PDB file of C-alpha atoms in Angstrom:
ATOM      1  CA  UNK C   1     -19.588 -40.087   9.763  1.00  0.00           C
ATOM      2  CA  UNK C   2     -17.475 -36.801  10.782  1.00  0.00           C
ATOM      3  CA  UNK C   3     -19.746 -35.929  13.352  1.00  0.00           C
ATOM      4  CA  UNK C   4     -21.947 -32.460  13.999  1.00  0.00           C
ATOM      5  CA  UNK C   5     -19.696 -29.477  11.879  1.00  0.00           C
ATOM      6  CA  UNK C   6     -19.921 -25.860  12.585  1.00  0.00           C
ATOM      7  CA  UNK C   7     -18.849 -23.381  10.715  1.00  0.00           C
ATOM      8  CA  UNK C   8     -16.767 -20.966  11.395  1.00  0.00           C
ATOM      9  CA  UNK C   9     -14.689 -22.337  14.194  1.00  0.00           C
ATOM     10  CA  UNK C  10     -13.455 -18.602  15.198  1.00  0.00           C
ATOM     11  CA  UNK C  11     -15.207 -15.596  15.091  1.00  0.00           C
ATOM     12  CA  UNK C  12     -14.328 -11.628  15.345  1.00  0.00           C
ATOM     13  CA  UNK C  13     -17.028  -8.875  14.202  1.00  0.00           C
ATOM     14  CA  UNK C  14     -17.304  -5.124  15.175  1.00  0.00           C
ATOM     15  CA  UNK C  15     -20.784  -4.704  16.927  1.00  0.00           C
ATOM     16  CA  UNK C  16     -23.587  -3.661  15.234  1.00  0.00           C
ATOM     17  CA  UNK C  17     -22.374  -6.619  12.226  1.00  0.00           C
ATOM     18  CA  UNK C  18     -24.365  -9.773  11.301  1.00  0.00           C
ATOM     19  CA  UNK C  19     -22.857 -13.073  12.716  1.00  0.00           C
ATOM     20  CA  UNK C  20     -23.950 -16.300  10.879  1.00  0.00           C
ATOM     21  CA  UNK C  21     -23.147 -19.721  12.542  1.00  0.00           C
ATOM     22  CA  UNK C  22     -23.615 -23.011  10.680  1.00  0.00           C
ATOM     23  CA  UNK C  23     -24.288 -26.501  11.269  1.00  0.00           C
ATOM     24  CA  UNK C  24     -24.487 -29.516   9.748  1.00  0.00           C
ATOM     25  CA  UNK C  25     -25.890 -32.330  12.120  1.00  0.00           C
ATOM     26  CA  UNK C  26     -25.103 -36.098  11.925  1.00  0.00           C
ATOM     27  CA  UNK C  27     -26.757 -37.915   8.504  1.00  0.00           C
ATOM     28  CA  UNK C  28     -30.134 -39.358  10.211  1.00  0.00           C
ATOM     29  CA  UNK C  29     -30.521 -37.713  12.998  1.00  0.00           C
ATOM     30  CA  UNK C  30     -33.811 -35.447  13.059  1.00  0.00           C
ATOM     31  CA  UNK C  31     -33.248 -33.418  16.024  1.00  0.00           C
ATOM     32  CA  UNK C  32     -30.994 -30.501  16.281  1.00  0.00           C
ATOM     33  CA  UNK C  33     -29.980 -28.099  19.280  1.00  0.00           C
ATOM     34  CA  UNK C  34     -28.188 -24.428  19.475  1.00  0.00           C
ATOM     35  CA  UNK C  35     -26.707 -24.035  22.620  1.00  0.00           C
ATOM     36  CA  UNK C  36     -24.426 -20.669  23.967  1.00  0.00           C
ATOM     37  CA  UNK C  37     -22.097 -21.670  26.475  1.00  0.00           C
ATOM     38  CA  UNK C  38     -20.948 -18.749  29.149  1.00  0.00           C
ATOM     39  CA  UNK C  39     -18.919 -18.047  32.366  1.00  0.00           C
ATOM     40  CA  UNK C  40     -21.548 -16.780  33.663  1.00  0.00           C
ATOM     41  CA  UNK C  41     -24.581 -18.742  32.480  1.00  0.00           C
ATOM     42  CA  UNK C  42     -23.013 -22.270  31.579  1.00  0.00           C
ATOM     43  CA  UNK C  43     -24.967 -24.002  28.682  1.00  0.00           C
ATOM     44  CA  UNK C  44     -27.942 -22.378  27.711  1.00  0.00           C
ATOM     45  CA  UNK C  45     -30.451 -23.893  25.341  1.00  0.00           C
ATOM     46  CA  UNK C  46     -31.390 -21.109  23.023  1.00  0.00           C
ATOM     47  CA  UNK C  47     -33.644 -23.204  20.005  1.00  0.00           C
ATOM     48  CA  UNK C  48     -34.091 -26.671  19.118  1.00  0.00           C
ATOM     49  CA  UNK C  49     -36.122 -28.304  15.651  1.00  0.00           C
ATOM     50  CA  UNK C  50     -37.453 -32.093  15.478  1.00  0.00           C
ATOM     51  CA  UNK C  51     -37.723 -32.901  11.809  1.00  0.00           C
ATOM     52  CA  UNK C  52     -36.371 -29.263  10.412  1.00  0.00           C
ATOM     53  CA  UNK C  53     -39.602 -27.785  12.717  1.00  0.00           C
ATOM     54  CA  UNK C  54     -38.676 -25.375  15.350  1.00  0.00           C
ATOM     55  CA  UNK C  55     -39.913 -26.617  18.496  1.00  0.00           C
ATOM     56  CA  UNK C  56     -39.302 -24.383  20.847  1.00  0.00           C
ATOM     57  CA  UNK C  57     -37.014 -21.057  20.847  1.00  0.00           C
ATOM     58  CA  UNK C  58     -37.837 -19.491  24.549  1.00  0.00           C
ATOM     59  CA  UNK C  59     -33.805 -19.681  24.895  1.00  0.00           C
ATOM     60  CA  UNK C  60     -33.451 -17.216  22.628  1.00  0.00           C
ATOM     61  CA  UNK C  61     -32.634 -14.163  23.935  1.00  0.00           C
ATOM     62  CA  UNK C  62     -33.788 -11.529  21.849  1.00  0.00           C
ATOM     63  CA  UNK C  63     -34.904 -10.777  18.862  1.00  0.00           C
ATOM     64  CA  UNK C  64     -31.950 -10.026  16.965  1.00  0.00           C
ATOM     65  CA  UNK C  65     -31.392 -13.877  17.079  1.00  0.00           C
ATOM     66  CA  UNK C  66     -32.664 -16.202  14.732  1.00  0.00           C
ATOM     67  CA  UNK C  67     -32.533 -19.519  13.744  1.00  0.00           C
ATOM     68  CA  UNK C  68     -33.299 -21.272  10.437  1.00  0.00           C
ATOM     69  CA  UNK C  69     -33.447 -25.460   9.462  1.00  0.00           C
ATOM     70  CA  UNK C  70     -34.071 -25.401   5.675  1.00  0.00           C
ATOM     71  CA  UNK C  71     -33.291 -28.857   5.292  1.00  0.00           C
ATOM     72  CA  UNK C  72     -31.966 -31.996   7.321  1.00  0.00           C
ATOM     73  CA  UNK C  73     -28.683 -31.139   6.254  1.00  0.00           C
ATOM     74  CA  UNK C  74     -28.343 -27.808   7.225  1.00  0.00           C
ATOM     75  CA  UNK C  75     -29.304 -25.172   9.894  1.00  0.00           C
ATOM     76  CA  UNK C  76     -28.135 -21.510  11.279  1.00  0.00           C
ATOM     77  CA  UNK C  77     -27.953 -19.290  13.825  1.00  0.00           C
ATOM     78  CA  UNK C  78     -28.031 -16.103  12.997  1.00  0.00           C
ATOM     79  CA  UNK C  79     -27.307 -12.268  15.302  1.00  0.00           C
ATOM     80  CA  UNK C  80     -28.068  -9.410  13.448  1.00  0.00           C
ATOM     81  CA  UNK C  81     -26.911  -6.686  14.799  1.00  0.00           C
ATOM     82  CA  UNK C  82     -24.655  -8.070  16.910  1.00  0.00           C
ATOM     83  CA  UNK C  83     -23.276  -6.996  20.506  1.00  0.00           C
ATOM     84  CA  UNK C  84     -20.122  -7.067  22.630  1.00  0.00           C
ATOM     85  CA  UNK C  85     -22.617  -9.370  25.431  1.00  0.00           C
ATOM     86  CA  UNK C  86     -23.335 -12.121  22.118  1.00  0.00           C
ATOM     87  CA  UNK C  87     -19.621 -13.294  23.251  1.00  0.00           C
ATOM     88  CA  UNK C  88     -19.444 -17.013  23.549  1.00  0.00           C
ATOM     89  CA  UNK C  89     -19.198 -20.584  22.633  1.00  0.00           C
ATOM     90  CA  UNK C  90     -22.286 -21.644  20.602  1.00  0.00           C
ATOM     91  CA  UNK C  91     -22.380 -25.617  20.008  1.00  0.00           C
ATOM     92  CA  UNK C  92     -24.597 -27.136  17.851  1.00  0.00           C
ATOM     93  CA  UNK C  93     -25.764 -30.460  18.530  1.00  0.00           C
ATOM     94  CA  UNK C  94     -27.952 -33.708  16.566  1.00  0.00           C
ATOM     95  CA  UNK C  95     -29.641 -36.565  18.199  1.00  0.00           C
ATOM     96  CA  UNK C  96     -31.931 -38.927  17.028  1.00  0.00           C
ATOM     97  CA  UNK C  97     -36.009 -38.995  18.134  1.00  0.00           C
ATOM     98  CA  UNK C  98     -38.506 -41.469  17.778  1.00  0.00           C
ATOM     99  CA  UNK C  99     -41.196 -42.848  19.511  1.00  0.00           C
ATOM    100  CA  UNK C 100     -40.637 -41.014  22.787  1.00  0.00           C
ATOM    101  CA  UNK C 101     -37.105 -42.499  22.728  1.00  0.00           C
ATOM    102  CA  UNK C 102     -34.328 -39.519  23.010  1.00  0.00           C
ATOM    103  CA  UNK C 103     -31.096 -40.689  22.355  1.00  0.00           C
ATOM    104  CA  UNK C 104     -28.327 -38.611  23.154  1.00  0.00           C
ATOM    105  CA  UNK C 105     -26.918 -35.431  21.738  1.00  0.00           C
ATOM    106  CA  UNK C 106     -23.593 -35.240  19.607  1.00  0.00           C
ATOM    107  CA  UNK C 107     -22.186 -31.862  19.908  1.00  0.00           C
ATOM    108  CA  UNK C 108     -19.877 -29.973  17.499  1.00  0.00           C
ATOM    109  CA  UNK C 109     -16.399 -28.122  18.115  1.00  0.00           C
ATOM    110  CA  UNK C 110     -18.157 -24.790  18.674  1.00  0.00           C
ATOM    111  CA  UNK C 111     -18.096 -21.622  17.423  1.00  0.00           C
ATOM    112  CA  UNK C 112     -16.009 -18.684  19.400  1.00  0.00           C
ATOM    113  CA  UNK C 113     -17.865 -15.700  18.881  1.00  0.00           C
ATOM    114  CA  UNK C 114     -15.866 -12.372  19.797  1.00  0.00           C
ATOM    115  CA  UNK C 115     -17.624  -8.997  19.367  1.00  0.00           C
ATOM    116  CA  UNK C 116     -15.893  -6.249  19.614  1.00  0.00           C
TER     117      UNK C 116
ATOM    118  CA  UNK L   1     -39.641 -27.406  33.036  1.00  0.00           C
ATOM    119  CA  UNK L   2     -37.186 -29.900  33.947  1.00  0.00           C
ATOM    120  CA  UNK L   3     -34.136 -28.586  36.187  1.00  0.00           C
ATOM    121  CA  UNK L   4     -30.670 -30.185  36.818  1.00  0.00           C
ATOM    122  CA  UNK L   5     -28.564 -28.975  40.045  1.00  0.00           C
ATOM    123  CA  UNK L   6     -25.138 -29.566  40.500  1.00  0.00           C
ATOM    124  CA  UNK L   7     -24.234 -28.441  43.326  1.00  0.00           C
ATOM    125  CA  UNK L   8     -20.562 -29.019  43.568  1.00  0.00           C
ATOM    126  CA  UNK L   9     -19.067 -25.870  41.517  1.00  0.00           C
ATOM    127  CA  UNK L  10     -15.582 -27.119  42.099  1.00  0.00           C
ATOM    128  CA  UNK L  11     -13.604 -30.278  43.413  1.00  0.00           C
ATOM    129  CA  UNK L  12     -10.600 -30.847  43.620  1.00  0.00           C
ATOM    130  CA  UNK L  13      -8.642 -34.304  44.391  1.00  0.00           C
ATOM    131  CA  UNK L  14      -4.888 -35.695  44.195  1.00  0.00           C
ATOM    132  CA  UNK L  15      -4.395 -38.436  41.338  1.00  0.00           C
ATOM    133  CA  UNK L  16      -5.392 -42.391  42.742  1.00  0.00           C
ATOM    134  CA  UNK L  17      -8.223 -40.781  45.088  1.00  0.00           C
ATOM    135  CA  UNK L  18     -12.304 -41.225  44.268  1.00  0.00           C
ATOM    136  CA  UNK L  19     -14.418 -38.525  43.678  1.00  0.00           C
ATOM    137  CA  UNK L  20     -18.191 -38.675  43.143  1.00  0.00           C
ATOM    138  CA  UNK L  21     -19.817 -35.763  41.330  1.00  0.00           C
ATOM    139  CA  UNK L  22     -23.429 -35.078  42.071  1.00  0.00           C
ATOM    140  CA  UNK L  23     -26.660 -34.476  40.296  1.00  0.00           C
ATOM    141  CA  UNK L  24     -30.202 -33.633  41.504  1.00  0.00           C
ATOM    142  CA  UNK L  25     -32.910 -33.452  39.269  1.00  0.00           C
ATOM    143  CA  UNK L  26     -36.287 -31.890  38.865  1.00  0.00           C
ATOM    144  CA  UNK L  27     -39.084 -33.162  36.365  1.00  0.00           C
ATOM    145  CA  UNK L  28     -43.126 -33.812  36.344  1.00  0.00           C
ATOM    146  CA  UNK L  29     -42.889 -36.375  33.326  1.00  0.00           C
ATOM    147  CA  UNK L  30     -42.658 -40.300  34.334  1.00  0.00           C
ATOM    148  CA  UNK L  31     -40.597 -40.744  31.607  1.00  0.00           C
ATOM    149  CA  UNK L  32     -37.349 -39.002  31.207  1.00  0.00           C
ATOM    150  CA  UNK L  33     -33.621 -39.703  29.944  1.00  0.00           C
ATOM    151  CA  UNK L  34     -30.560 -38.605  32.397  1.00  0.00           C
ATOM    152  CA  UNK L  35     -27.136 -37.721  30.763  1.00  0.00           C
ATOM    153  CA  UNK L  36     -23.889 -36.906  31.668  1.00  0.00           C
ATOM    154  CA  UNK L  37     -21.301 -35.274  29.348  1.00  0.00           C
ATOM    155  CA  UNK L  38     -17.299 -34.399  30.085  1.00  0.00           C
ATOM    156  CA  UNK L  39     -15.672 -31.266  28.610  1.00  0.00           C
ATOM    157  CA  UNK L  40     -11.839 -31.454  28.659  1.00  0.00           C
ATOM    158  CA  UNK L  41      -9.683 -28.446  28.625  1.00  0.00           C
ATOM    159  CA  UNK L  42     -10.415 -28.630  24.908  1.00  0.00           C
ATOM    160  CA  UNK L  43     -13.355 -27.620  24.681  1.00  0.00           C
ATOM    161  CA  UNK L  44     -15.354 -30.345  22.782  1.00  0.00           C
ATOM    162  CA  UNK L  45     -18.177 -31.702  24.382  1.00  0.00           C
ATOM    163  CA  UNK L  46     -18.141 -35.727  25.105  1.00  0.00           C
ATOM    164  CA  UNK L  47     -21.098 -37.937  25.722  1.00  0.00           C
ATOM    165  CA  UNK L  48     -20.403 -40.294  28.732  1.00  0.00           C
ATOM    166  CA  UNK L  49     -23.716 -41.877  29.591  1.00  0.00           C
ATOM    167  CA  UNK L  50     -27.559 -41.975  29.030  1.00  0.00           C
ATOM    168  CA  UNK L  51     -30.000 -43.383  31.462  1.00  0.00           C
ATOM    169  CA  UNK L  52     -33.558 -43.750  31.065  1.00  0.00           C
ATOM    170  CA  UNK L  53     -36.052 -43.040  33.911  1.00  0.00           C
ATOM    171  CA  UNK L  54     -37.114 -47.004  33.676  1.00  0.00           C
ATOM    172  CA  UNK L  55     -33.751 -48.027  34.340  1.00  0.00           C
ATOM    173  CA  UNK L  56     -32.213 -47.472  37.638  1.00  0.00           C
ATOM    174  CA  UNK L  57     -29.901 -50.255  37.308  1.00  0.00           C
ATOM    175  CA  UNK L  58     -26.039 -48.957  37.936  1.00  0.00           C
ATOM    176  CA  UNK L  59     -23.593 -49.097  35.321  1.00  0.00           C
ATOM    177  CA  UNK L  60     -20.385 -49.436  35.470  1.00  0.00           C
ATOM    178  CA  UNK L  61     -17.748 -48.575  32.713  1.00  0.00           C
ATOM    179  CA  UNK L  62     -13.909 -48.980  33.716  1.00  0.00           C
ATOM    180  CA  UNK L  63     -13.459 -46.356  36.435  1.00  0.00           C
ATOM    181  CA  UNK L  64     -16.639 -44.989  35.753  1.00  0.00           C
ATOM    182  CA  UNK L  65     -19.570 -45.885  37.758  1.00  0.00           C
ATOM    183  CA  UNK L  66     -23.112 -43.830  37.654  1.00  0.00           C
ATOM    184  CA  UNK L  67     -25.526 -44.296  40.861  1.00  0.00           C
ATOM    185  CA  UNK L  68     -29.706 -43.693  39.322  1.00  0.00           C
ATOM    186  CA  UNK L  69     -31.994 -42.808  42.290  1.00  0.00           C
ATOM    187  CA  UNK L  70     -35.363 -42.146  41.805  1.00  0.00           C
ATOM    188  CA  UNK L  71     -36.295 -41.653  45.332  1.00  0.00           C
ATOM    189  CA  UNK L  72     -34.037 -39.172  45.461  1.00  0.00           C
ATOM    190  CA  UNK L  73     -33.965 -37.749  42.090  1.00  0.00           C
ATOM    191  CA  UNK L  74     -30.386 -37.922  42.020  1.00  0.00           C
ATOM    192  CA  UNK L  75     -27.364 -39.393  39.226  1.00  0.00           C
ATOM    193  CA  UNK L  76     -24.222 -39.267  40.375  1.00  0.00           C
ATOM    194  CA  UNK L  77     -21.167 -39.667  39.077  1.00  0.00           C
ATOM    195  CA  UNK L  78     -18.046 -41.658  40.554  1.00  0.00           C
ATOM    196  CA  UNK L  79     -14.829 -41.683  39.250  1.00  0.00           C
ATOM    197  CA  UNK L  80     -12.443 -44.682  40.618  1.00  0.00           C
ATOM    198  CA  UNK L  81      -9.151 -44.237  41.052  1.00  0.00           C
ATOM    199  CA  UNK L  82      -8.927 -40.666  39.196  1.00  0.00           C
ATOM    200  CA  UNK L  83      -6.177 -39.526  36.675  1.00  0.00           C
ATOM    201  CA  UNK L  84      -4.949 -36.409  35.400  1.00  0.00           C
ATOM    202  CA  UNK L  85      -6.605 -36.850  32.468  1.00  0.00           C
ATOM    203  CA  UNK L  86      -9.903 -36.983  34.190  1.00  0.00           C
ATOM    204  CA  UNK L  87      -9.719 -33.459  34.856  1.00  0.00           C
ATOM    205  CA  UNK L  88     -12.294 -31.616  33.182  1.00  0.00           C
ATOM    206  CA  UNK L  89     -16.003 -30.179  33.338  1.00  0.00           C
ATOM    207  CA  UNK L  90     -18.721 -32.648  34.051  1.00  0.00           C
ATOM    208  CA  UNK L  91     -22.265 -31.604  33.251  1.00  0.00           C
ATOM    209  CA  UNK L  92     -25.176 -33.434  33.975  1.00  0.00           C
ATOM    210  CA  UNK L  93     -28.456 -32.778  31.501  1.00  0.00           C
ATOM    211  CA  UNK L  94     -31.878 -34.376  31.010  1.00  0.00           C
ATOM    212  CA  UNK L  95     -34.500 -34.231  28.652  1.00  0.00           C
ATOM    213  CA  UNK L  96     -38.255 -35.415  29.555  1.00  0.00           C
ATOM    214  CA  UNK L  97     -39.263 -37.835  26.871  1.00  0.00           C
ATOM    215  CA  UNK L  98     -42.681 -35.599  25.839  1.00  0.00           C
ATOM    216  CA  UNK L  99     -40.395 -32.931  24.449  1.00  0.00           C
ATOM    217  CA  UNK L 100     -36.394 -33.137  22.957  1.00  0.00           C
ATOM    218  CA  UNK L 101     -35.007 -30.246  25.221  1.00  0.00           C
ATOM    219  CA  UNK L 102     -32.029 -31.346  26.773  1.00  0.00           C
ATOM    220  CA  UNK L 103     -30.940 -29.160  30.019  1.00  0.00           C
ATOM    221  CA  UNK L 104     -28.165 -29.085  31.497  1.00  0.00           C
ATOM    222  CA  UNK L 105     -26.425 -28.493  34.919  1.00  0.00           C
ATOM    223  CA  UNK L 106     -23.980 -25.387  35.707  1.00  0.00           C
ATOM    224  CA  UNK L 107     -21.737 -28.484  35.501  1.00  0.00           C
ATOM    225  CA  UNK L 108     -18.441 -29.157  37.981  1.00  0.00           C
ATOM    226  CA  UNK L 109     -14.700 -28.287  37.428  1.00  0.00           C
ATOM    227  CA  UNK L 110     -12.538 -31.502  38.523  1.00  0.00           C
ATOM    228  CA  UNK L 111      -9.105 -31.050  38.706  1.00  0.00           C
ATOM    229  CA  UNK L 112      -6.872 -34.168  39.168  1.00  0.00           C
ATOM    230  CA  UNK L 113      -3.675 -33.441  40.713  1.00  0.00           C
ATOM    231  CA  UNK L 114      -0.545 -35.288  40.502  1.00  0.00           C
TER     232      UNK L 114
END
């Protein structure tokens, strides 16, 4: 398997533009995470889904963030409009959950968001 | 909600020395999974360990070694011997098993000197 991708690996936008992250999580694993990672704030949980279901999105921090998991394959992370403070590293991640068990997290390469 | 401190923001040792990097915990649930994770210069995001709140045996991998204390609500990390290479960012994270939501720690630089 090649692992959690994201998509893009770099990105610059003007403020006030749309930003849309993707990911596409590890075949068979049914729970996904969107982290943003900081200086200032470290590793934030912003929304995670169990089986394509959002679970809970408190993390998020305001409404011009949303997330979507259409299918197992497939989720994003979207900031519309988009601000010079939505700077960062956002990861995705997949794990597997069942039973109460919660296996660990596989993270992608990130996504470098720059707005200028 | 769960909480992970890590108290140590920064540490930093000369290569061949030990260095133990703590973790203390906060949870209701009786049932809960510890990690730790290792982010290199890089970037990228590696998976080191998973514990579950059952187990408090040690483990030991090559100069790795992870201490589980429930009495103390602590999992700490001990490097043996470190290497340049070890230097990185360590975060610790847990996730209660009633929920998926894995948080983390504000995580701790290491730097490895020669």
């Amino acid at each position: 398997d090649a692992g959690v991708i994201q998509s893009p690996r770099h990105e610059v936008t003007e403020m006030g533009q749309e930003v849309t992250l993707r990911c596409k999580p590890i075949s068979g694993h049914n729970s996904l995470f969107w982290y943003r990672q900081t200086m200032m704030r470290g590793l934030e949980l912003l929304i995670y889904f169990n089986n394509n279901v959002p679970i809970d999105d408190s993390g998020m921090p305001e409404d011009r963030f949303s997330a979507k998991m259409p299918n197992a394959s497939f989720s994003t992370l979207k900031i519309q409009p988009s601000e010079p403070r939505d700077s960062a590293v956002y990861f995705c991640a997949s794990s597997f959950k069942q039973g109460g068990v919660n296996t660990e997290a596989f993270f992608g390469q990130g996504t470098r968001l720059t707005v200028v | 909600a769960q909480k992970v401190t890590q108290a140590q923001t920064e540490i930093s040792v000369v290569e061949k020395e030990d260095v133990t990097l703590d973790c203390v915990y906060e949870t209701r649930d009786t049932t809960y999974y510890l990690f730790w994770y290792k982010q290199p210069p890089s970037g990228e995001l590696v998976f080191l360990i998973r514990r579950n709140s059952f187990d408090e045996q040690n483990e030991i991998s090559g100069r790795y070694s992870w201490n589980f204390q429930k009495s103390t609500s602590s999992f700490n990390f001990t490097i043996t011997a470190s290497q340049v290479v070890d230097s990185a960012v360590y975060f610790c994270a847990l996730s209660e098993a009633r929920n998926n939501d894995m948080r983390f720690g504000a995580g701790t630089r290491l730097t490895v000197k020669p």
